[in-house]
mmCIF file of C-alpha atoms in Angstrom:
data_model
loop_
_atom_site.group_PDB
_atom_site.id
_atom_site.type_symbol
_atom_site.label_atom_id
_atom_site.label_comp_id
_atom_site.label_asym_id
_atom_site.label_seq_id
_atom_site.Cartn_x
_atom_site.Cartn_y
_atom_site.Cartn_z
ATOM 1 C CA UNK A 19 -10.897 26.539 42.400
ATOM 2 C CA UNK A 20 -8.899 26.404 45.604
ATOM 3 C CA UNK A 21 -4.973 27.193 44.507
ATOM 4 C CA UNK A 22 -2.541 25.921 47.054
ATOM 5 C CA UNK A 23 0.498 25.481 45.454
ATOM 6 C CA UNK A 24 0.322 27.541 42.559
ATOM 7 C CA UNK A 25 0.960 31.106 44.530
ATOM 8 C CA UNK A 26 3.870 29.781 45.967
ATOM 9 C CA UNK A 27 5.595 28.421 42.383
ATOM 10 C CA UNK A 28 4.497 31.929 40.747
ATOM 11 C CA UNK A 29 6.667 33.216 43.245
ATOM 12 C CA UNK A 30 9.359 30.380 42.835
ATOM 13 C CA UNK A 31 9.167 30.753 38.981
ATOM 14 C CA UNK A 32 9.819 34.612 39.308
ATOM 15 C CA UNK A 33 12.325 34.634 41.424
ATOM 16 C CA UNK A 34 13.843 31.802 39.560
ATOM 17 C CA UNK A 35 13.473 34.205 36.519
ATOM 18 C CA UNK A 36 15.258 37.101 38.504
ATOM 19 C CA UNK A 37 18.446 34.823 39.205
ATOM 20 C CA UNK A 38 18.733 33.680 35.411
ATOM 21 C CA UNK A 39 19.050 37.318 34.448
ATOM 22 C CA UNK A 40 16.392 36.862 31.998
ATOM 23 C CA UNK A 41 14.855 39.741 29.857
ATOM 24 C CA UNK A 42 11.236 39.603 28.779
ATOM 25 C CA UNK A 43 9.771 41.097 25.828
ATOM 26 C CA UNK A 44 5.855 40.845 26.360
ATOM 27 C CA UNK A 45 3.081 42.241 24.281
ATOM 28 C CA UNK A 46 -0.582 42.078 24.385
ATOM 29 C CA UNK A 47 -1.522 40.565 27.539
ATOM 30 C CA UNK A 48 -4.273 43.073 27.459
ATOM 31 C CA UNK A 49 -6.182 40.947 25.472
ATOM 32 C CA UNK A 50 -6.407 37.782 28.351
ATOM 33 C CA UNK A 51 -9.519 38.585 29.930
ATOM 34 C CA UNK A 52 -9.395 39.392 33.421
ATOM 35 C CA UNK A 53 -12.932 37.227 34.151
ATOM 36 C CA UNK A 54 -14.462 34.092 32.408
ATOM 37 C CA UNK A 55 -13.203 31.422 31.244
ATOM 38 C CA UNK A 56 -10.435 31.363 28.255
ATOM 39 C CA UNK A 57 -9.074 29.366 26.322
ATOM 40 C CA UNK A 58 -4.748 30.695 25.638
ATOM 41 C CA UNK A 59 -3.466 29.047 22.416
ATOM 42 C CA UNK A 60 -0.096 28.682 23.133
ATOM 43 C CA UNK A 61 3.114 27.393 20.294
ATOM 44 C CA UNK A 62 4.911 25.050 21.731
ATOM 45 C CA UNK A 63 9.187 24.744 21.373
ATOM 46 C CA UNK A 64 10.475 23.555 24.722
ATOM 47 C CA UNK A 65 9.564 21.655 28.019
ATOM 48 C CA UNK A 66 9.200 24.405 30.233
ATOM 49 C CA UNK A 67 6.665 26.450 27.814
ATOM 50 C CA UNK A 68 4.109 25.124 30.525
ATOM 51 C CA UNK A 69 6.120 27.709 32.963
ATOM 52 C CA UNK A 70 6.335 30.761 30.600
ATOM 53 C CA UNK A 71 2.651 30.624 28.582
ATOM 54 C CA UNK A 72 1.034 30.841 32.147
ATOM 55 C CA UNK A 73 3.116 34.064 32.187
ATOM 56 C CA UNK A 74 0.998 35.786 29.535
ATOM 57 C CA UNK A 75 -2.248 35.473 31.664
ATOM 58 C CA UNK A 76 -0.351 36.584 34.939
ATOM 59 C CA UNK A 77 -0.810 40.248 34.246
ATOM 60 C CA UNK A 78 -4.666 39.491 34.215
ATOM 61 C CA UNK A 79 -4.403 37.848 37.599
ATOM 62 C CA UNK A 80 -5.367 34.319 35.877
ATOM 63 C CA UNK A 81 -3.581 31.006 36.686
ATOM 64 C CA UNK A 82 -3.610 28.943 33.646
ATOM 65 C CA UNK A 83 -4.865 25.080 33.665
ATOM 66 C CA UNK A 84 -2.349 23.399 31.207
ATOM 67 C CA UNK A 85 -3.981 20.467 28.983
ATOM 68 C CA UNK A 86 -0.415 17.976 29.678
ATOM 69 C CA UNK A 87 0.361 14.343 28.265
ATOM 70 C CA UNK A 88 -0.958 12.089 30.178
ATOM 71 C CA UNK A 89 3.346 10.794 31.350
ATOM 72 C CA UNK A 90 3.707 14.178 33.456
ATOM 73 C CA UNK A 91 0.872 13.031 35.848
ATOM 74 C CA UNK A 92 2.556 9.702 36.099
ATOM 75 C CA UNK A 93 5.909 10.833 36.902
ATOM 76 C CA UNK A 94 6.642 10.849 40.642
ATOM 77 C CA UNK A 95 7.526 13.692 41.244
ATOM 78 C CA UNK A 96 6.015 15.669 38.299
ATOM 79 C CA UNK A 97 2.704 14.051 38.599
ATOM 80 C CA UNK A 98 1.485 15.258 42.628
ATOM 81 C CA UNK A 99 2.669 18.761 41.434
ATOM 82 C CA UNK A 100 0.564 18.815 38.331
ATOM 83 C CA UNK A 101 -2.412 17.388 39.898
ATOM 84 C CA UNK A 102 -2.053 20.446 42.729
ATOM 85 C CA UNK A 103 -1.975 23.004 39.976
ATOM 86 C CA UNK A 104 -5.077 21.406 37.957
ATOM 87 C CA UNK A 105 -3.860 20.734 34.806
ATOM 88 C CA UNK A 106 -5.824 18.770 32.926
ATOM 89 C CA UNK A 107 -4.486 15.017 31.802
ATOM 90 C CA UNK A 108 -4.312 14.191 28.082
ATOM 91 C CA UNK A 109 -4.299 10.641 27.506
ATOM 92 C CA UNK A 110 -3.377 10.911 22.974
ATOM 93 C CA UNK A 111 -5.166 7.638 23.324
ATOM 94 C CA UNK A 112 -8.465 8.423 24.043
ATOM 95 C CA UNK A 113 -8.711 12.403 24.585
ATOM 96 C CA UNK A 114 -12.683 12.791 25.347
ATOM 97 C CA UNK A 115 -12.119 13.252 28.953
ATOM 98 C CA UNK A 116 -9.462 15.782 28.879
ATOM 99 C CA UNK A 117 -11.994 17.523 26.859
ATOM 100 C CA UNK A 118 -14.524 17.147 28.921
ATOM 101 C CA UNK A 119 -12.751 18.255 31.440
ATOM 102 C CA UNK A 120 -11.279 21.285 29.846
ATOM 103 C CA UNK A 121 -15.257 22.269 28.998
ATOM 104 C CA UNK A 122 -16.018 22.157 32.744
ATOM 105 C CA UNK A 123 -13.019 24.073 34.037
ATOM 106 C CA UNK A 124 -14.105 26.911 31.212
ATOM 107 C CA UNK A 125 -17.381 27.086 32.094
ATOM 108 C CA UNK A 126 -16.532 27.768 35.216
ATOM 109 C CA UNK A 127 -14.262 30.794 34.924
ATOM 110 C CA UNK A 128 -11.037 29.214 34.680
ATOM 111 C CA UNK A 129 -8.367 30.206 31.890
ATOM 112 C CA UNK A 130 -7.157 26.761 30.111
ATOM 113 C CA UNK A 131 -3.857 26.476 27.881
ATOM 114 C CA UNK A 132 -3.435 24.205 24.994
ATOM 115 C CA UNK A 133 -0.912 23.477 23.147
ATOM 116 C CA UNK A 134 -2.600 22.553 19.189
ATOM 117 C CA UNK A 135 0.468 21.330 17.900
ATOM 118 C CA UNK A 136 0.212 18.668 20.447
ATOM 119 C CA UNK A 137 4.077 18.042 20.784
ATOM 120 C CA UNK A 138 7.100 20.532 20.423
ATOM 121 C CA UNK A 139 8.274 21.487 17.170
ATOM 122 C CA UNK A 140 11.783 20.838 16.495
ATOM 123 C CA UNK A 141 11.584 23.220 13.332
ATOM 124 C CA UNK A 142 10.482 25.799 16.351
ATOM 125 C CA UNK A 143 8.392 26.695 13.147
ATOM 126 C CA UNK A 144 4.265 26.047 13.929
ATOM 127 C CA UNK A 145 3.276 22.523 13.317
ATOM 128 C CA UNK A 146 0.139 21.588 11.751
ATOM 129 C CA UNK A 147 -2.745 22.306 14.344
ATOM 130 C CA UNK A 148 -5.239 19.712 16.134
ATOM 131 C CA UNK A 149 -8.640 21.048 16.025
ATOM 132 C CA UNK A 150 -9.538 20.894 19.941
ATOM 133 C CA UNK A 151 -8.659 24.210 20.521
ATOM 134 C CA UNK A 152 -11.500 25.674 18.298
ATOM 135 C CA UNK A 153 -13.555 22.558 18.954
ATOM 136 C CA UNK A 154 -13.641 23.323 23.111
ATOM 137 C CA UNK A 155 -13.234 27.419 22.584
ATOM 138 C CA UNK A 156 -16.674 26.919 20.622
ATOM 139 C CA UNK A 157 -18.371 24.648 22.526
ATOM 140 C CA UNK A 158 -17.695 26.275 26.098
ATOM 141 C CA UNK A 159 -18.666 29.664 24.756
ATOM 142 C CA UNK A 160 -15.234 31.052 25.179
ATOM 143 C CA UNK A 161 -12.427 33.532 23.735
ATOM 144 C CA UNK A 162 -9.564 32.144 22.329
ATOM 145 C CA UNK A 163 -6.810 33.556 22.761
ATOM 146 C CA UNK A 164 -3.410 32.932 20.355
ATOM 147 C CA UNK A 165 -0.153 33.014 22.204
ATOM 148 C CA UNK A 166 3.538 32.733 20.758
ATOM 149 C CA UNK A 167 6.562 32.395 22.910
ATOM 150 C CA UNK A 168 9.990 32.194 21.587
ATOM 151 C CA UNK A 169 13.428 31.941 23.551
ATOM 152 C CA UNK A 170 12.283 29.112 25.709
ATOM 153 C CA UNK A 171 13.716 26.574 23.219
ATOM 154 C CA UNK A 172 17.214 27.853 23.945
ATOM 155 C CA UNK A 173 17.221 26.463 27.869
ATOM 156 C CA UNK A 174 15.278 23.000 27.037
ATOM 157 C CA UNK A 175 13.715 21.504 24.324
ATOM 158 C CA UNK A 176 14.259 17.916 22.034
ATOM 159 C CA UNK A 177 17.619 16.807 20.475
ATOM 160 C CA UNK A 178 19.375 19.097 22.620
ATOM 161 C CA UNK A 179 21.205 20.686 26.126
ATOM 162 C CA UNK A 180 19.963 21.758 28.257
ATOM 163 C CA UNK A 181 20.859 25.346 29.172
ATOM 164 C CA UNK A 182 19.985 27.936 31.867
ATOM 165 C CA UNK A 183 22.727 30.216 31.388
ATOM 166 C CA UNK A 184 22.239 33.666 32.427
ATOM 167 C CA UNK A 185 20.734 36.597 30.379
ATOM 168 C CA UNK A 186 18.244 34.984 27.764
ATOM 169 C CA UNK A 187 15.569 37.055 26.237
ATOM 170 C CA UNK A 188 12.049 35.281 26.702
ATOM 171 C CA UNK A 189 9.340 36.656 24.083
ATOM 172 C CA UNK A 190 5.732 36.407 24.612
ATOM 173 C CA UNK A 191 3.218 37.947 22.588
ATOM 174 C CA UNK A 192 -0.682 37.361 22.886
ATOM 175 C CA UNK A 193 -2.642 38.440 19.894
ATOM 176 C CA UNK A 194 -6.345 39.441 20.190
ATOM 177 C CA UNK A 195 -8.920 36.903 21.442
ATOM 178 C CA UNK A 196 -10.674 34.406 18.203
ATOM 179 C CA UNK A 197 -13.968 33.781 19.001
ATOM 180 C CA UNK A 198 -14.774 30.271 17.010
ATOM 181 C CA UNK A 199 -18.347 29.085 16.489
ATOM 182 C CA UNK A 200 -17.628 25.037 15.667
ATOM 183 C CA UNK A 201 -19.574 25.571 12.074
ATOM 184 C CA UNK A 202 -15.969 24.863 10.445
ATOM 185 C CA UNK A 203 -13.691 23.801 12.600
ATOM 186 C CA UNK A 204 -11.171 23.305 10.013
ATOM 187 C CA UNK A 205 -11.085 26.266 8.230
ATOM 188 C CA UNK A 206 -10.991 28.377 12.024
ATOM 189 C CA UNK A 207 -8.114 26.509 13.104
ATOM 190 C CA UNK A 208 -6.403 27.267 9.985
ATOM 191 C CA UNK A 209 -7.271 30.880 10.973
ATOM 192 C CA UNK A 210 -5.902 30.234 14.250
ATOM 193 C CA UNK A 211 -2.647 28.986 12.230
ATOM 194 C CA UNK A 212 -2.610 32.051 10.055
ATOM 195 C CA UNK A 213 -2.815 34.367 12.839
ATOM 196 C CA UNK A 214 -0.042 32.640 15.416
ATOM 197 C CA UNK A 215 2.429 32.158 12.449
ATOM 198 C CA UNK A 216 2.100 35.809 11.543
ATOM 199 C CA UNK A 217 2.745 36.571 15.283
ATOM 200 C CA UNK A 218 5.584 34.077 15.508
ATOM 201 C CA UNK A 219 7.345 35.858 12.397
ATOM 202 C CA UNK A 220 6.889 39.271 14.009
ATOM 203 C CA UNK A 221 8.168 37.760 17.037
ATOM 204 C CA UNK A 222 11.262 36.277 15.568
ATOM 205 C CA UNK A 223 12.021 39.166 13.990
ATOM 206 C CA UNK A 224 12.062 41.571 16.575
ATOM 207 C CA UNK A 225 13.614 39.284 18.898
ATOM 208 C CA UNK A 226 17.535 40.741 19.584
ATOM 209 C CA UNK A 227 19.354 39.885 16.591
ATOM 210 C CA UNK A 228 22.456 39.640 18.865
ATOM 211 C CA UNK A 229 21.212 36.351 20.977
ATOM 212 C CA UNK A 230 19.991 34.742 17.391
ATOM 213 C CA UNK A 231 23.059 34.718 14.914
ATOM 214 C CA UNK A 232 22.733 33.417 11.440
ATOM 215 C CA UNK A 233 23.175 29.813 11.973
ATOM 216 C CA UNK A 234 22.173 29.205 15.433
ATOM 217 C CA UNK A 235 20.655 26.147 16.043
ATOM 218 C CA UNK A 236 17.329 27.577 17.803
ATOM 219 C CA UNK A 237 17.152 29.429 14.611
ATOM 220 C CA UNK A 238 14.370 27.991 12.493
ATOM 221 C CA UNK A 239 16.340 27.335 8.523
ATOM 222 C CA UNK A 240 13.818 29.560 6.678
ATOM 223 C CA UNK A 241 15.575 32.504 8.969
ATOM 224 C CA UNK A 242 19.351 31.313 8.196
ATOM 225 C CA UNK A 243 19.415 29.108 11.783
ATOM 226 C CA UNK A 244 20.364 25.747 11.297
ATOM 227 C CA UNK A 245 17.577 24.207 12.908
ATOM 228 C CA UNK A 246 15.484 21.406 11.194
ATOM 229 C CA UNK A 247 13.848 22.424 7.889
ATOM 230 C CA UNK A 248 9.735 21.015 8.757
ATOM 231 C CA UNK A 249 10.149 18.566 6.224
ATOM 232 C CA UNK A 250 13.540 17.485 8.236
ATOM 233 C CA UNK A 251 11.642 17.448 11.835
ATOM 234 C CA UNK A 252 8.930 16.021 10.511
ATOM 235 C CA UNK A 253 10.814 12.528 10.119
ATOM 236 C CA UNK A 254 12.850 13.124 12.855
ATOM 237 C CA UNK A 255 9.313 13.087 14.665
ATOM 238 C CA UNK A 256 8.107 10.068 13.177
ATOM 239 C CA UNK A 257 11.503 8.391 14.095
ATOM 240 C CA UNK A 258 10.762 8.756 17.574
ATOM 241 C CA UNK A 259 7.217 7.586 17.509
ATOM 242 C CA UNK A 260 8.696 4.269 15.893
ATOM 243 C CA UNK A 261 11.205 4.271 19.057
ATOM 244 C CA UNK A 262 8.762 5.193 21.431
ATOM 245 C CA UNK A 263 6.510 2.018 19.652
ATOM 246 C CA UNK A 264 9.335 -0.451 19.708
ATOM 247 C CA UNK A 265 9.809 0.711 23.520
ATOM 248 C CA UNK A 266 6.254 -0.008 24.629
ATOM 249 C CA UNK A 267 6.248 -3.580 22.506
ATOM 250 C CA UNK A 268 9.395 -4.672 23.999
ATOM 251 C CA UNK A 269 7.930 -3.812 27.637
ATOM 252 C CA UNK A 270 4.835 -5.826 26.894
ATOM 253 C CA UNK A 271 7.102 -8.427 25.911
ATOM 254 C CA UNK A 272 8.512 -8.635 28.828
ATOM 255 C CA UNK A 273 5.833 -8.421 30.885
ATOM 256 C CA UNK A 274 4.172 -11.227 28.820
ATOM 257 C CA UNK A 275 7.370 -13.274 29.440
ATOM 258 C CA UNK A 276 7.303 -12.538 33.388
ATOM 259 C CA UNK A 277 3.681 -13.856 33.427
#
């Protein structure tokens, strides 16, 4: 796959990295194969995890492919920049195609990142899981690969500021590749669950205890932060979907009325 743009942001993202002051705890990269196609797993708590999970393939020499909502390629100016990376558009709608397209990117070498909570958790605790990952890992004949990140909340995620302040410790850990067969795709993404929240508790708790006081508000509340129990981000979630409905009802509306 011909890669214009993506060399130069790699560079733009690192040296971006460089001027934040930002520390990086990584483990396990080993495990992202250097050849074939891959599928990373990858937790999702902020807006720029699309940035830092591509990080945990870099040491391999792989540019991830990003399965993104189907509004980032319709932005302006986020939507040119996505298509020059290929990323691969998710319409929640009607998600055969992305698939599609995911299985043809991974059969042809490429290393593909999905996100299988589907949206960012604002317990930063995992979500329950979407079955596509094992689904497309299994059909394209590919590793799987879990990935957790954690500190990329603190600069930009929901309900919140944003904040790029310097020194922030950015944790990602890759754990060794699944290999899923499709017999039970259920019961393998719960494995997949099992085996990216034990890596997101490890991470959390060897993350520096100094940048992560009892109480702070990245902090998930079973770890004494004050972020969103799941049961508390759960309705915040389905609050927004009910906004986000309302939104696209009253545009119709409008449109209807214009017409």
């Amino acid at each position: 796959m011909r890669d214009i743009t993506y060399p130069p942001i790699i560079v733009a993202a690192k040296t971006a990295f460089r001027l934040l002051g930002q520390n990086f705890q990584m483990s396990g990269t080993e495990h992202v194969p250097r050849t074939g196609g891959v599928l990373l797993a990858v937790n999702h708590i902020g807006y720029v995890d699309f940035i830092y999970g591509g990080l945990a393939a870099n040491p391999s020499g792989r540019k991830v492919r990003f399965m993104a909502k189907r509004e980032l390629f319709d932005h302006t100016l986020t939507g040119p920049l996505m298509r020059s990376l290929h990323h691969i558009e998710v319409d929640r709608g009607a998600g055969t195609q992305s698939m599609r397209t995911a299985l043809e990117y991974l059969r042809a070498g490429e290393a593909v990142g999905i996100f299988p909570e589907a949206t960012i958790s604002r317990s930063f605790e995992l979500k329950e899981f979407k079955n596509g990952a094992v689904r497309i890992a299994a059909e394209a004949g590919v590793p799987l690969v879990p990935v957790i990140l954690w500190g990329t909340q603190r600069m930009m995620t929901k309900d919140h500021e944003r904040d790029f302040s310097r020194g922030k410790t950015i944790a990602i850990r890759v754990a060794p590749p699944m290999y899923p067969t499709g017999e039970d795709p259920a019961a393998e993404t719960e494995a997949l669950h099992r085996v990216m929240s034990s890596l997101l508790d490890e991470t959390i708790r060897t993350y520096p205890a100094e940048e992560q006081p009892l109480g702070s508000w990245w902090l998930p509340a079973s770890y004494g932060g004050s972020a969103p129990t799941p049961a508390e981000a759960e309705r915040l979630d389905a609050e927004e979907k009910r906004a986000r409905a309302a939104k696209r009802a009253a545009r119709r509306a409008d449109k209807a009325s214009e017409g």
